Amino acid sequence: MSRSHLDPRDWERAQHYIERLFAPEDTALKRTLRQSQRSGLPPISVSRAGGKLLYLLAKTVSAQRILEVGTLGGYSAIWLARALPPGGRLVSLEMEPAHAAVAKKNLAKAGLAKKAEVLTGSALKLMQEMVRSRRPLFDLVFIDADKEEYPDYLRLACRLVRKGGLIVADNALRRPVSLEDAEISEVVRRNGVAECNRLAAAHPRLVSLIVPVLGKGVDGMLVCLKK
Ligand code: SAH
Ligand code: DHB
Ligand code: MG
């Protein structure tokens, strides 16, 4: 087998090529990462290509209402909110008040305070409330919070997204998921990401695929269209 495909330097070159050409970072995005780091947030925002994919997918469905699950410092929220037309709205859910505070500042500095709202609390509870309150459906739901709850987030997202809308989930190829089935340990079998991927693959109302994304190594976005 040719080793060239496995050489991490090739992946890095491809990553930088894609980032330079398709996902330039402006001052607002750079500042968001800098402020997140200074505030002690973990460096786990989506990659530049991941951000651009979110933006592209939101544009593809002409999203006017977007729900994000897991805000952190607001990096992916900026990519998503920028895809909205005037009057469009992003609602982003965040458990940690400290993260939400950093995100709100970053969104305001990016000129998106009017378009993006950060709700602090348990995403599961907030999404269940949304289902109960029968508010207007979303055009896109982006899932990126705690991985254990991914299967429930997918089920709830399916109820909160309109027909023809998209559900996207980050980290679909995190390392344990990509192991061969035979190697999957008890721990990994309980891995919510793998279960979410299987749910999406088998779901009668969803057309789904994992799109690999180059960032820090290779990860993937699960992309599901609601039929
Ligand atoms: N989407 C962000 C990264 C999110 S990291 C970006 O790409 O920029 C995951 C975030 O989910 C963290 O901020 C974490 O505090 C939050 N989170 C974890 N569990 C949660 C829960 N149960 N409800 C809401 N948010 C949660
Ligand atoms: C990690 C990366 C993520 O994108 C995420 O949402 C959670 C954790 C990580 O690299 O640990
Ligand atoms: Mg993530």
PDB file of C-alpha atoms and ligand atoms in Angstrom:
ATOM      1  CA  MET A   1       0.000   0.000   0.000  1.00  0.00           C
ATOM      2  CA  SER A   2       1.217   3.482  -0.794  1.00  0.00           C
ATOM      3  CA  ARG A   3       2.153   5.342   2.357  1.00  0.00           C
ATOM      4  CA  SER A   4       1.755   8.754   0.770  1.00  0.00           C
ATOM      5  CA  HIS A   5      -1.936   8.940   1.621  1.00  0.00           C
ATOM      6  CA  LEU A   6      -1.167   8.440   5.275  1.00  0.00           C
ATOM      7  CA  ASP A   7       1.610  10.999   5.570  1.00  0.00           C
ATOM      8  CA  PRO A   8       0.328  13.635   8.003  1.00  0.00           C
ATOM      9  CA  ARG A   9       2.382  16.273   6.191  1.00  0.00           C
ATOM     10  CA  ASP A  10       0.278  15.702   3.065  1.00  0.00           C
ATOM     11  CA  TRP A  11      -2.904  16.113   5.092  1.00  0.00           C
ATOM     12  CA  GLU A  12      -1.512  19.303   6.603  1.00  0.00           C
ATOM     13  CA  ARG A  13      -0.585  20.663   3.192  1.00  0.00           C
ATOM     14  CA  ALA A  14      -4.087  19.896   1.921  1.00  0.00           C
ATOM     15  CA  GLN A  15      -5.578  21.506   5.033  1.00  0.00           C
ATOM     16  CA  HIS A  16      -3.592  24.713   4.609  1.00  0.00           C
ATOM     17  CA  TYR A  17      -4.386  24.816   0.897  1.00  0.00           C
ATOM     18  CA  ILE A  18      -8.129  24.548   1.628  1.00  0.00           C
ATOM     19  CA  GLU A  19      -7.963  27.122   4.437  1.00  0.00           C
ATOM     20  CA  ARG A  20      -6.016  29.657   2.372  1.00  0.00           C
ATOM     21  CA  LEU A  21      -8.247  29.302  -0.642  1.00  0.00           C
ATOM     22  CA  PHE A  22     -11.702  28.837   0.868  1.00  0.00           C
ATOM     23  CA  ALA A  23     -11.742  29.765   4.543  1.00  0.00           C
ATOM     24  CA  PRO A  24      -9.769  32.914   5.261  1.00  0.00           C
ATOM     25  CA  GLU A  25     -10.180  34.097   8.851  1.00  0.00           C
ATOM     26  CA  ASP A  26     -10.904  37.785   9.372  1.00  0.00           C
ATOM     27  CA  THR A  27     -10.210  39.794  12.509  1.00  0.00           C
ATOM     28  CA  ALA A  28     -13.502  38.871  14.223  1.00  0.00           C
ATOM     29  CA  LEU A  29     -12.839  35.129  13.897  1.00  0.00           C
ATOM     30  CA  LYS A  30      -9.191  35.485  14.939  1.00  0.00           C
ATOM     31  CA  ARG A  31     -10.168  37.636  17.909  1.00  0.00           C
ATOM     32  CA  THR A  32     -12.770  35.071  18.940  1.00  0.00           C
ATOM     33  CA  LEU A  33     -10.164  32.300  19.118  1.00  0.00           C
ATOM     34  CA  ARG A  34      -7.701  34.582  20.923  1.00  0.00           C
ATOM     35  CA  GLN A  35     -10.290  35.711  23.485  1.00  0.00           C
ATOM     36  CA  SER A  36     -11.477  32.136  23.996  1.00  0.00           C
ATOM     37  CA  GLN A  37      -7.916  31.026  24.726  1.00  0.00           C
ATOM     38  CA  ARG A  38      -7.285  33.984  27.062  1.00  0.00           C
ATOM     39  CA  SER A  39     -10.473  33.166  28.941  1.00  0.00           C
ATOM     40  CA  GLY A  40      -9.288  29.611  29.507  1.00  0.00           C
ATOM     41  CA  LEU A  41     -11.801  27.914  27.197  1.00  0.00           C
ATOM     42  CA  PRO A  42     -10.652  24.599  25.673  1.00  0.00           C
ATOM     43  CA  PRO A  43      -9.337  24.871  22.064  1.00  0.00           C
ATOM     44  CA  ILE A  44     -12.133  22.789  20.555  1.00  0.00           C
ATOM     45  CA  SER A  45     -13.925  25.138  18.182  1.00  0.00           C
ATOM     46  CA  VAL A  46     -14.667  23.758  14.726  1.00  0.00           C
ATOM     47  CA  SER A  47     -11.804  24.119  12.244  1.00  0.00           C
ATOM     48  CA  ARG A  48     -11.755  26.830   9.576  1.00  0.00           C
ATOM     49  CA  ALA A  49     -12.982  24.342   6.966  1.00  0.00           C
ATOM     50  CA  GLY A  50     -15.638  23.174   9.432  1.00  0.00           C
ATOM     51  CA  GLY A  51     -16.795  26.754   9.865  1.00  0.00           C
ATOM     52  CA  LYS A  52     -16.922  27.301   6.125  1.00  0.00           C
ATOM     53  CA  LEU A  53     -18.887  24.065   5.659  1.00  0.00           C
ATOM     54  CA  LEU A  54     -21.458  25.267   8.236  1.00  0.00           C
ATOM     55  CA  TYR A  55     -21.725  28.593   6.419  1.00  0.00           C
ATOM     56  CA  LEU A  56     -22.117  26.847   3.061  1.00  0.00           C
ATOM     57  CA  LEU A  57     -24.765  24.432   4.356  1.00  0.00           C
ATOM     58  CA  ALA A  58     -26.743  27.249   5.990  1.00  0.00           C
ATOM     59  CA  LYS A  59     -26.678  29.162   2.681  1.00  0.00           C
ATOM     60  CA  THR A  60     -27.703  25.999   0.800  1.00  0.00           C
ATOM     61  CA  VAL A  61     -31.005  25.777   2.698  1.00  0.00           C
ATOM     62  CA  SER A  62     -31.433  29.591   2.756  1.00  0.00           C
ATOM     63  CA  ALA A  63     -31.475  29.335   6.532  1.00  0.00           C
ATOM     64  CA  GLN A  64     -33.375  32.050   8.375  1.00  0.00           C
ATOM     65  CA  ARG A  65     -33.548  30.217  11.693  1.00  0.00           C
ATOM     66  CA  ILE A  66     -30.591  28.251  13.012  1.00  0.00           C
ATOM     67  CA  LEU A  67     -30.214  26.350  16.288  1.00  0.00           C
ATOM     68  CA  GLU A  68     -26.741  25.604  17.663  1.00  0.00           C
ATOM     69  CA  VAL A  69     -26.176  23.120  20.491  1.00  0.00           C
ATOM     70  CA  GLY A  70     -22.881  23.985  22.243  1.00  0.00           C
ATOM     71  CA  THR A  71     -21.651  27.587  21.859  1.00  0.00           C
ATOM     72  CA  LEU A  72     -18.223  27.646  23.570  1.00  0.00           C
ATOM     73  CA  GLY A  73     -16.632  31.004  22.607  1.00  0.00           C
ATOM     74  CA  GLY A  74     -18.882  31.655  19.628  1.00  0.00           C
ATOM     75  CA  TYR A  75     -16.533  30.698  16.787  1.00  0.00           C
ATOM     76  CA  SER A  76     -18.925  28.384  14.908  1.00  0.00           C
ATOM     77  CA  ALA A  77     -21.798  30.713  15.863  1.00  0.00           C
ATOM     78  CA  ILE A  78     -20.095  33.510  13.924  1.00  0.00           C
ATOM     79  CA  TRP A  79     -19.752  31.352  10.794  1.00  0.00           C
ATOM     80  CA  LEU A  80     -23.429  30.307  11.077  1.00  0.00           C
ATOM     81  CA  ALA A  81     -24.860  33.748  11.914  1.00  0.00           C
ATOM     82  CA  ARG A  82     -23.008  35.269   8.973  1.00  0.00           C
ATOM     83  CA  ALA A  83     -24.972  33.000   6.639  1.00  0.00           C
ATOM     84  CA  LEU A  84     -28.285  34.499   7.820  1.00  0.00           C
ATOM     85  CA  PRO A  85     -30.186  37.094   5.796  1.00  0.00           C
ATOM     86  CA  PRO A  86     -31.278  40.376   7.442  1.00  0.00           C
ATOM     87  CA  GLY A  87     -33.861  39.449  10.091  1.00  0.00           C
ATOM     88  CA  GLY A  88     -32.490  35.906  10.398  1.00  0.00           C
ATOM     89  CA  ARG A  89     -31.828  34.432  13.820  1.00  0.00           C
ATOM     90  CA  LEU A  90     -29.337  32.066  15.441  1.00  0.00           C
ATOM     91  CA  VAL A  91     -30.176  30.570  18.836  1.00  0.00           C
ATOM     92  CA  SER A  92     -27.190  28.916  20.499  1.00  0.00           C
ATOM     93  CA  LEU A  93     -27.409  26.783  23.651  1.00  0.00           C
ATOM     94  CA  GLU A  94     -24.622  26.712  26.249  1.00  0.00           C
ATOM     95  CA  MET A  95     -24.475  25.075  29.662  1.00  0.00           C
ATOM     96  CA  GLU A  96     -21.492  27.016  31.051  1.00  0.00           C
ATOM     97  CA  PRO A  97     -22.311  30.638  31.945  1.00  0.00           C
ATOM     98  CA  ALA A  98     -18.619  31.555  31.565  1.00  0.00           C
ATOM     99  CA  HIS A  99     -18.539  30.200  27.996  1.00  0.00           C
ATOM    100  CA  ALA A 100     -21.792  31.969  27.163  1.00  0.00           C
ATOM    101  CA  ALA A 101     -20.374  35.258  28.444  1.00  0.00           C
ATOM    102  CA  VAL A 102     -17.270  34.960  26.237  1.00  0.00           C
ATOM    103  CA  ALA A 103     -19.435  34.011  23.244  1.00  0.00           C
ATOM    104  CA  LYS A 104     -21.811  36.944  23.710  1.00  0.00           C
ATOM    105  CA  LYS A 105     -18.870  39.355  23.760  1.00  0.00           C
ATOM    106  CA  ASN A 106     -17.337  37.793  20.652  1.00  0.00           C
ATOM    107  CA  LEU A 107     -20.643  37.834  18.763  1.00  0.00           C
ATOM    108  CA  ALA A 108     -21.196  41.479  19.682  1.00  0.00           C
ATOM    109  CA  LYS A 109     -17.674  42.387  18.542  1.00  0.00           C
ATOM    110  CA  ALA A 110     -18.411  40.594  15.256  1.00  0.00           C
ATOM    111  CA  GLY A 111     -21.488  42.798  14.779  1.00  0.00           C
ATOM    112  CA  LEU A 112     -23.866  39.872  15.260  1.00  0.00           C
ATOM    113  CA  ALA A 113     -25.498  40.749  18.597  1.00  0.00           C
ATOM    114  CA  LYS A 114     -28.875  41.308  16.923  1.00  0.00           C
ATOM    115  CA  LYS A 115     -28.793  38.046  14.953  1.00  0.00           C
ATOM    116  CA  ALA A 116     -27.388  35.693  17.554  1.00  0.00           C
ATOM    117  CA  GLU A 117     -28.850  34.836  20.930  1.00  0.00           C
ATOM    118  CA  VAL A 118     -27.076  32.632  23.491  1.00  0.00           C
ATOM    119  CA  LEU A 119     -29.308  30.746  25.938  1.00  0.00           C
ATOM    120  CA  THR A 120     -27.620  29.423  29.079  1.00  0.00           C
ATOM    121  CA  GLY A 121     -28.727  26.040  30.376  1.00  0.00           C
ATOM    122  CA  SER A 122     -28.912  22.333  29.679  1.00  0.00           C
ATOM    123  CA  ALA A 123     -29.304  21.842  25.924  1.00  0.00           C
ATOM    124  CA  LEU A 124     -31.462  18.790  26.460  1.00  0.00           C
ATOM    125  CA  LYS A 125     -33.898  20.716  28.656  1.00  0.00           C
ATOM    126  CA  LEU A 126     -33.929  23.760  26.391  1.00  0.00           C
ATOM    127  CA  MET A 127     -34.576  21.623  23.295  1.00  0.00           C
ATOM    128  CA  GLN A 128     -37.353  19.681  25.056  1.00  0.00           C
ATOM    129  CA  GLU A 129     -38.947  23.013  25.989  1.00  0.00           C
ATOM    130  CA  MET A 130     -38.708  24.116  22.358  1.00  0.00           C
ATOM    131  CA  VAL A 131     -40.471  20.944  21.207  1.00  0.00           C
ATOM    132  CA  ARG A 132     -43.236  21.520  23.769  1.00  0.00           C
ATOM    133  CA  SER A 133     -43.687  25.215  23.012  1.00  0.00           C
ATOM    134  CA  ARG A 134     -44.199  24.494  19.288  1.00  0.00           C
ATOM    135  CA  ARG A 135     -42.170  27.465  18.199  1.00  0.00           C
ATOM    136  CA  PRO A 136     -41.411  27.852  14.458  1.00  0.00           C
ATOM    137  CA  LEU A 137     -39.132  25.112  13.126  1.00  0.00           C
ATOM    138  CA  PHE A 138     -35.449  25.629  12.333  1.00  0.00           C
ATOM    139  CA  ASP A 139     -33.862  25.424   8.881  1.00  0.00           C
ATOM    140  CA  LEU A 140     -30.632  24.057  10.332  1.00  0.00           C
ATOM    141  CA  VAL A 141     -29.638  22.513  13.668  1.00  0.00           C
ATOM    142  CA  PHE A 142     -25.918  22.222  14.471  1.00  0.00           C
ATOM    143  CA  ILE A 143     -25.033  19.745  17.234  1.00  0.00           C
ATOM    144  CA  ASP A 144     -21.664  20.196  18.985  1.00  0.00           C
ATOM    145  CA  ALA A 145     -22.182  19.782  22.767  1.00  0.00           C
ATOM    146  CA  ASP A 146     -21.467  16.802  25.072  1.00  0.00           C
ATOM    147  CA  LYS A 147     -21.019  13.655  23.010  1.00  0.00           C
ATOM    148  CA  GLU A 148     -22.927  11.353  25.423  1.00  0.00           C
ATOM    149  CA  GLU A 149     -26.178  13.102  24.573  1.00  0.00           C
ATOM    150  CA  TYR A 150     -25.665  13.118  20.770  1.00  0.00           C
ATOM    151  CA  PRO A 151     -28.356  10.452  20.132  1.00  0.00           C
ATOM    152  CA  ASP A 152     -30.934  12.492  22.092  1.00  0.00           C
ATOM    153  CA  TYR A 153     -29.829  15.723  20.418  1.00  0.00           C
ATOM    154  CA  LEU A 154     -30.347  14.061  17.021  1.00  0.00           C
ATOM    155  CA  ARG A 155     -33.838  12.844  17.964  1.00  0.00           C
ATOM    156  CA  LEU A 156     -34.823  16.262  19.291  1.00  0.00           C
ATOM    157  CA  ALA A 157     -33.246  18.054  16.313  1.00  0.00           C
ATOM    158  CA  CYS A 158     -35.347  15.896  14.035  1.00  0.00           C
ATOM    159  CA  ARG A 159     -38.461  17.320  15.692  1.00  0.00           C
ATOM    160  CA  LEU A 160     -37.175  20.895  15.619  1.00  0.00           C
ATOM    161  CA  VAL A 161     -36.045  21.063  11.983  1.00  0.00           C
ATOM    162  CA  ARG A 162     -38.339  21.660   9.024  1.00  0.00           C
ATOM    163  CA  LYS A 163     -38.789  19.286   6.116  1.00  0.00           C
ATOM    164  CA  GLY A 164     -35.952  20.060   3.685  1.00  0.00           C
ATOM    165  CA  GLY A 165     -33.826  21.396   6.546  1.00  0.00           C
ATOM    166  CA  LEU A 166     -30.451  20.130   7.744  1.00  0.00           C
ATOM    167  CA  ILE A 167     -29.104  18.581  10.925  1.00  0.00           C
ATOM    168  CA  VAL A 168     -25.311  18.777  11.193  1.00  0.00           C
ATOM    169  CA  ALA A 169     -23.201  17.240  13.966  1.00  0.00           C
ATOM    170  CA  ASP A 170     -19.505  17.912  14.641  1.00  0.00           C
ATOM    171  CA  ASN A 171     -16.889  15.304  15.543  1.00  0.00           C
ATOM    172  CA  ALA A 172     -18.555  12.468  13.640  1.00  0.00           C
ATOM    173  CA  LEU A 173     -15.136  10.876  13.034  1.00  0.00           C
ATOM    174  CA  ARG A 174     -13.518  11.344  16.418  1.00  0.00           C
ATOM    175  CA  ARG A 175     -10.957   8.614  16.790  1.00  0.00           C
ATOM    176  CA  PRO A 176     -12.895   5.946  18.719  1.00  0.00           C
ATOM    177  CA  VAL A 177     -15.669   6.075  16.146  1.00  0.00           C
ATOM    178  CA  SER A 178     -13.416   5.244  13.227  1.00  0.00           C
ATOM    179  CA  LEU A 179     -12.148   2.009  14.777  1.00  0.00           C
ATOM    180  CA  GLU A 180     -13.203  -1.226  13.141  1.00  0.00           C
ATOM    181  CA  ASP A 181     -16.263  -2.752  14.816  1.00  0.00           C
ATOM    182  CA  ALA A 182     -14.204  -5.663  16.103  1.00  0.00           C
ATOM    183  CA  GLU A 183     -11.952  -3.291  18.003  1.00  0.00           C
ATOM    184  CA  ILE A 184     -14.721  -1.281  19.560  1.00  0.00           C
ATOM    185  CA  SER A 185     -14.597  -1.641  23.290  1.00  0.00           C
ATOM    186  CA  GLU A 186     -17.453  -1.456  25.769  1.00  0.00           C
ATOM    187  CA  VAL A 187     -16.576   2.188  26.379  1.00  0.00           C
ATOM    188  CA  VAL A 188     -16.770   3.045  22.722  1.00  0.00           C
ATOM    189  CA  ARG A 189     -19.971   1.106  22.174  1.00  0.00           C
ATOM    190  CA  ARG A 190     -21.509   3.488  24.644  1.00  0.00           C
ATOM    191  CA  ASN A 191     -19.982   6.359  22.677  1.00  0.00           C
ATOM    192  CA  GLY A 192     -22.833   8.698  21.807  1.00  0.00           C
ATOM    193  CA  VAL A 193     -21.226   9.877  18.591  1.00  0.00           C
ATOM    194  CA  ALA A 194     -21.086   6.394  17.080  1.00  0.00           C
ATOM    195  CA  GLU A 195     -24.670   5.745  18.161  1.00  0.00           C
ATOM    196  CA  CYS A 196     -25.779   9.041  16.661  1.00  0.00           C
ATOM    197  CA  ASN A 197     -24.075   8.151  13.370  1.00  0.00           C
ATOM    198  CA  ARG A 198     -25.868   4.778  13.313  1.00  0.00           C
ATOM    199  CA  LEU A 199     -29.213   6.421  14.123  1.00  0.00           C
ATOM    200  CA  ALA A 200     -28.749   8.913  11.283  1.00  0.00           C
ATOM    201  CA  ALA A 201     -27.720   6.190   8.823  1.00  0.00           C
ATOM    202  CA  ALA A 202     -30.819   4.127   9.571  1.00  0.00           C
ATOM    203  CA  HIS A 203     -33.333   6.949  10.095  1.00  0.00           C
ATOM    204  CA  PRO A 204     -36.327   6.734   7.720  1.00  0.00           C
ATOM    205  CA  ARG A 205     -36.754  10.528   7.616  1.00  0.00           C
ATOM    206  CA  LEU A 206     -33.082  11.429   7.066  1.00  0.00           C
ATOM    207  CA  VAL A 207     -30.663  11.306   4.131  1.00  0.00           C
ATOM    208  CA  SER A 208     -27.265  11.300   5.816  1.00  0.00           C
ATOM    209  CA  LEU A 209     -23.526  11.202   5.250  1.00  0.00           C
ATOM    210  CA  ILE A 210     -20.356  12.000   7.149  1.00  0.00           C
ATOM    211  CA  VAL A 211     -18.270  14.605   5.356  1.00  0.00           C
ATOM    212  CA  PRO A 212     -14.597  14.385   6.384  1.00  0.00           C
ATOM    213  CA  VAL A 213     -13.138  17.755   7.361  1.00  0.00           C
ATOM    214  CA  LEU A 214      -9.449  18.599   7.721  1.00  0.00           C
ATOM    215  CA  GLY A 215      -8.559  20.565  10.832  1.00  0.00           C
ATOM    216  CA  LYS A 216      -6.359  19.356  13.660  1.00  0.00           C
ATOM    217  CA  GLY A 217      -6.038  16.015  11.921  1.00  0.00           C
ATOM    218  CA  VAL A 218      -9.107  14.555  10.233  1.00  0.00           C
ATOM    219  CA  ASP A 219     -12.571  14.786  11.732  1.00  0.00           C
ATOM    220  CA  GLY A 220     -15.979  14.809  10.128  1.00  0.00           C
ATOM    221  CA  MET A 221     -19.363  16.477  10.101  1.00  0.00           C
ATOM    222  CA  LEU A 222     -22.453  14.302  10.048  1.00  0.00           C
ATOM    223  CA  VAL A 223     -24.842  15.974   7.588  1.00  0.00           C
ATOM    224  CA  CYS A 224     -28.526  14.924   7.526  1.00  0.00           C
ATOM    225  CA  LEU A 225     -31.285  16.228   5.278  1.00  0.00           C
ATOM    226  CA  LYS A 226     -34.817  15.844   6.633  1.00  0.00           C
ATOM    227  CA  LYS A 227     -37.016  14.365   3.925  1.00  0.00           C
TER     228      LYS A 227
HETATM  229  N1  SAH B   1     -19.580  24.938  18.606  1.00  0.00           N
HETATM  230  C1  SAH B   1     -18.400  25.488  19.259  1.00  0.00           C
HETATM  231  C2  SAH B   1     -17.689  24.444  20.098  1.00  0.00           C
HETATM  232  C3  SAH B   1     -18.551  23.818  21.152  1.00  0.00           C
HETATM  233  S1  SAH B   1     -17.614  22.916  22.364  1.00  0.00           S
HETATM  234  C4  SAH B   1     -17.460  26.008  18.188  1.00  0.00           C
HETATM  235  O1  SAH B   1     -17.192  25.276  17.233  1.00  0.00           O
HETATM  236  O2  SAH B   1     -16.985  27.145  18.308  1.00  0.00           O
HETATM  237  C5  SAH B   1     -18.903  22.216  23.297  1.00  0.00           C
HETATM  238  C6  SAH B   1     -19.669  23.191  24.196  1.00  0.00           C
HETATM  239  O3  SAH B   1     -20.841  22.525  24.655  1.00  0.00           O
HETATM  240  C7  SAH B   1     -18.909  23.621  25.442  1.00  0.00           C
HETATM  241  O4  SAH B   1     -18.892  25.012  25.554  1.00  0.00           O
HETATM  242  C8  SAH B   1     -19.697  23.001  26.587  1.00  0.00           C
HETATM  243  O5  SAH B   1     -19.736  23.799  27.763  1.00  0.00           O
HETATM  244  C9  SAH B   1     -21.087  22.891  25.989  1.00  0.00           C
HETATM  245  N2  SAH B   1     -21.915  21.860  26.614  1.00  0.00           N
HETATM  246  C10 SAH B   1     -21.521  20.657  27.101  1.00  0.00           C
HETATM  247  N3  SAH B   1     -22.561  19.978  27.596  1.00  0.00           N
HETATM  248  C11 SAH B   1     -23.648  20.761  27.421  1.00  0.00           C
HETATM  249  C12 SAH B   1     -25.032  20.604  27.722  1.00  0.00           C
HETATM  250  N4  SAH B   1     -25.503  19.502  28.299  1.00  0.00           N
HETATM  251  N5  SAH B   1     -25.870  21.612  27.407  1.00  0.00           N
HETATM  252  C13 SAH B   1     -25.411  22.728  26.796  1.00  0.00           C
HETATM  253  N6  SAH B   1     -24.117  22.927  26.484  1.00  0.00           N
HETATM  254  C14 SAH B   1     -23.243  21.957  26.801  1.00  0.00           C
HETATM  255  C1  DHB B   2     -13.066  17.937  21.136  1.00  0.00           C
HETATM  256  C2  DHB B   2     -13.324  18.533  19.905  1.00  0.00           C
HETATM  257  C3  DHB B   2     -14.579  19.015  19.626  1.00  0.00           C
HETATM  258  O1  DHB B   2     -14.889  19.587  18.424  1.00  0.00           O
HETATM  259  C4  DHB B   2     -15.601  18.908  20.565  1.00  0.00           C
HETATM  260  O2  DHB B   2     -16.812  19.393  20.233  1.00  0.00           O
HETATM  261  C5  DHB B   2     -15.345  18.335  21.798  1.00  0.00           C
HETATM  262  C6  DHB B   2     -14.082  17.848  22.087  1.00  0.00           C
HETATM  263  C7  DHB B   2     -11.715  17.420  21.425  1.00  0.00           C
HETATM  264  O3  DHB B   2     -10.857  17.529  20.566  1.00  0.00           O
HETATM  265  O4  DHB B   2     -11.515  16.914  22.535  1.00  0.00           O
HETATM  266 MG    MG B   3     -16.927  19.842  18.163  1.00  0.00          MG
END
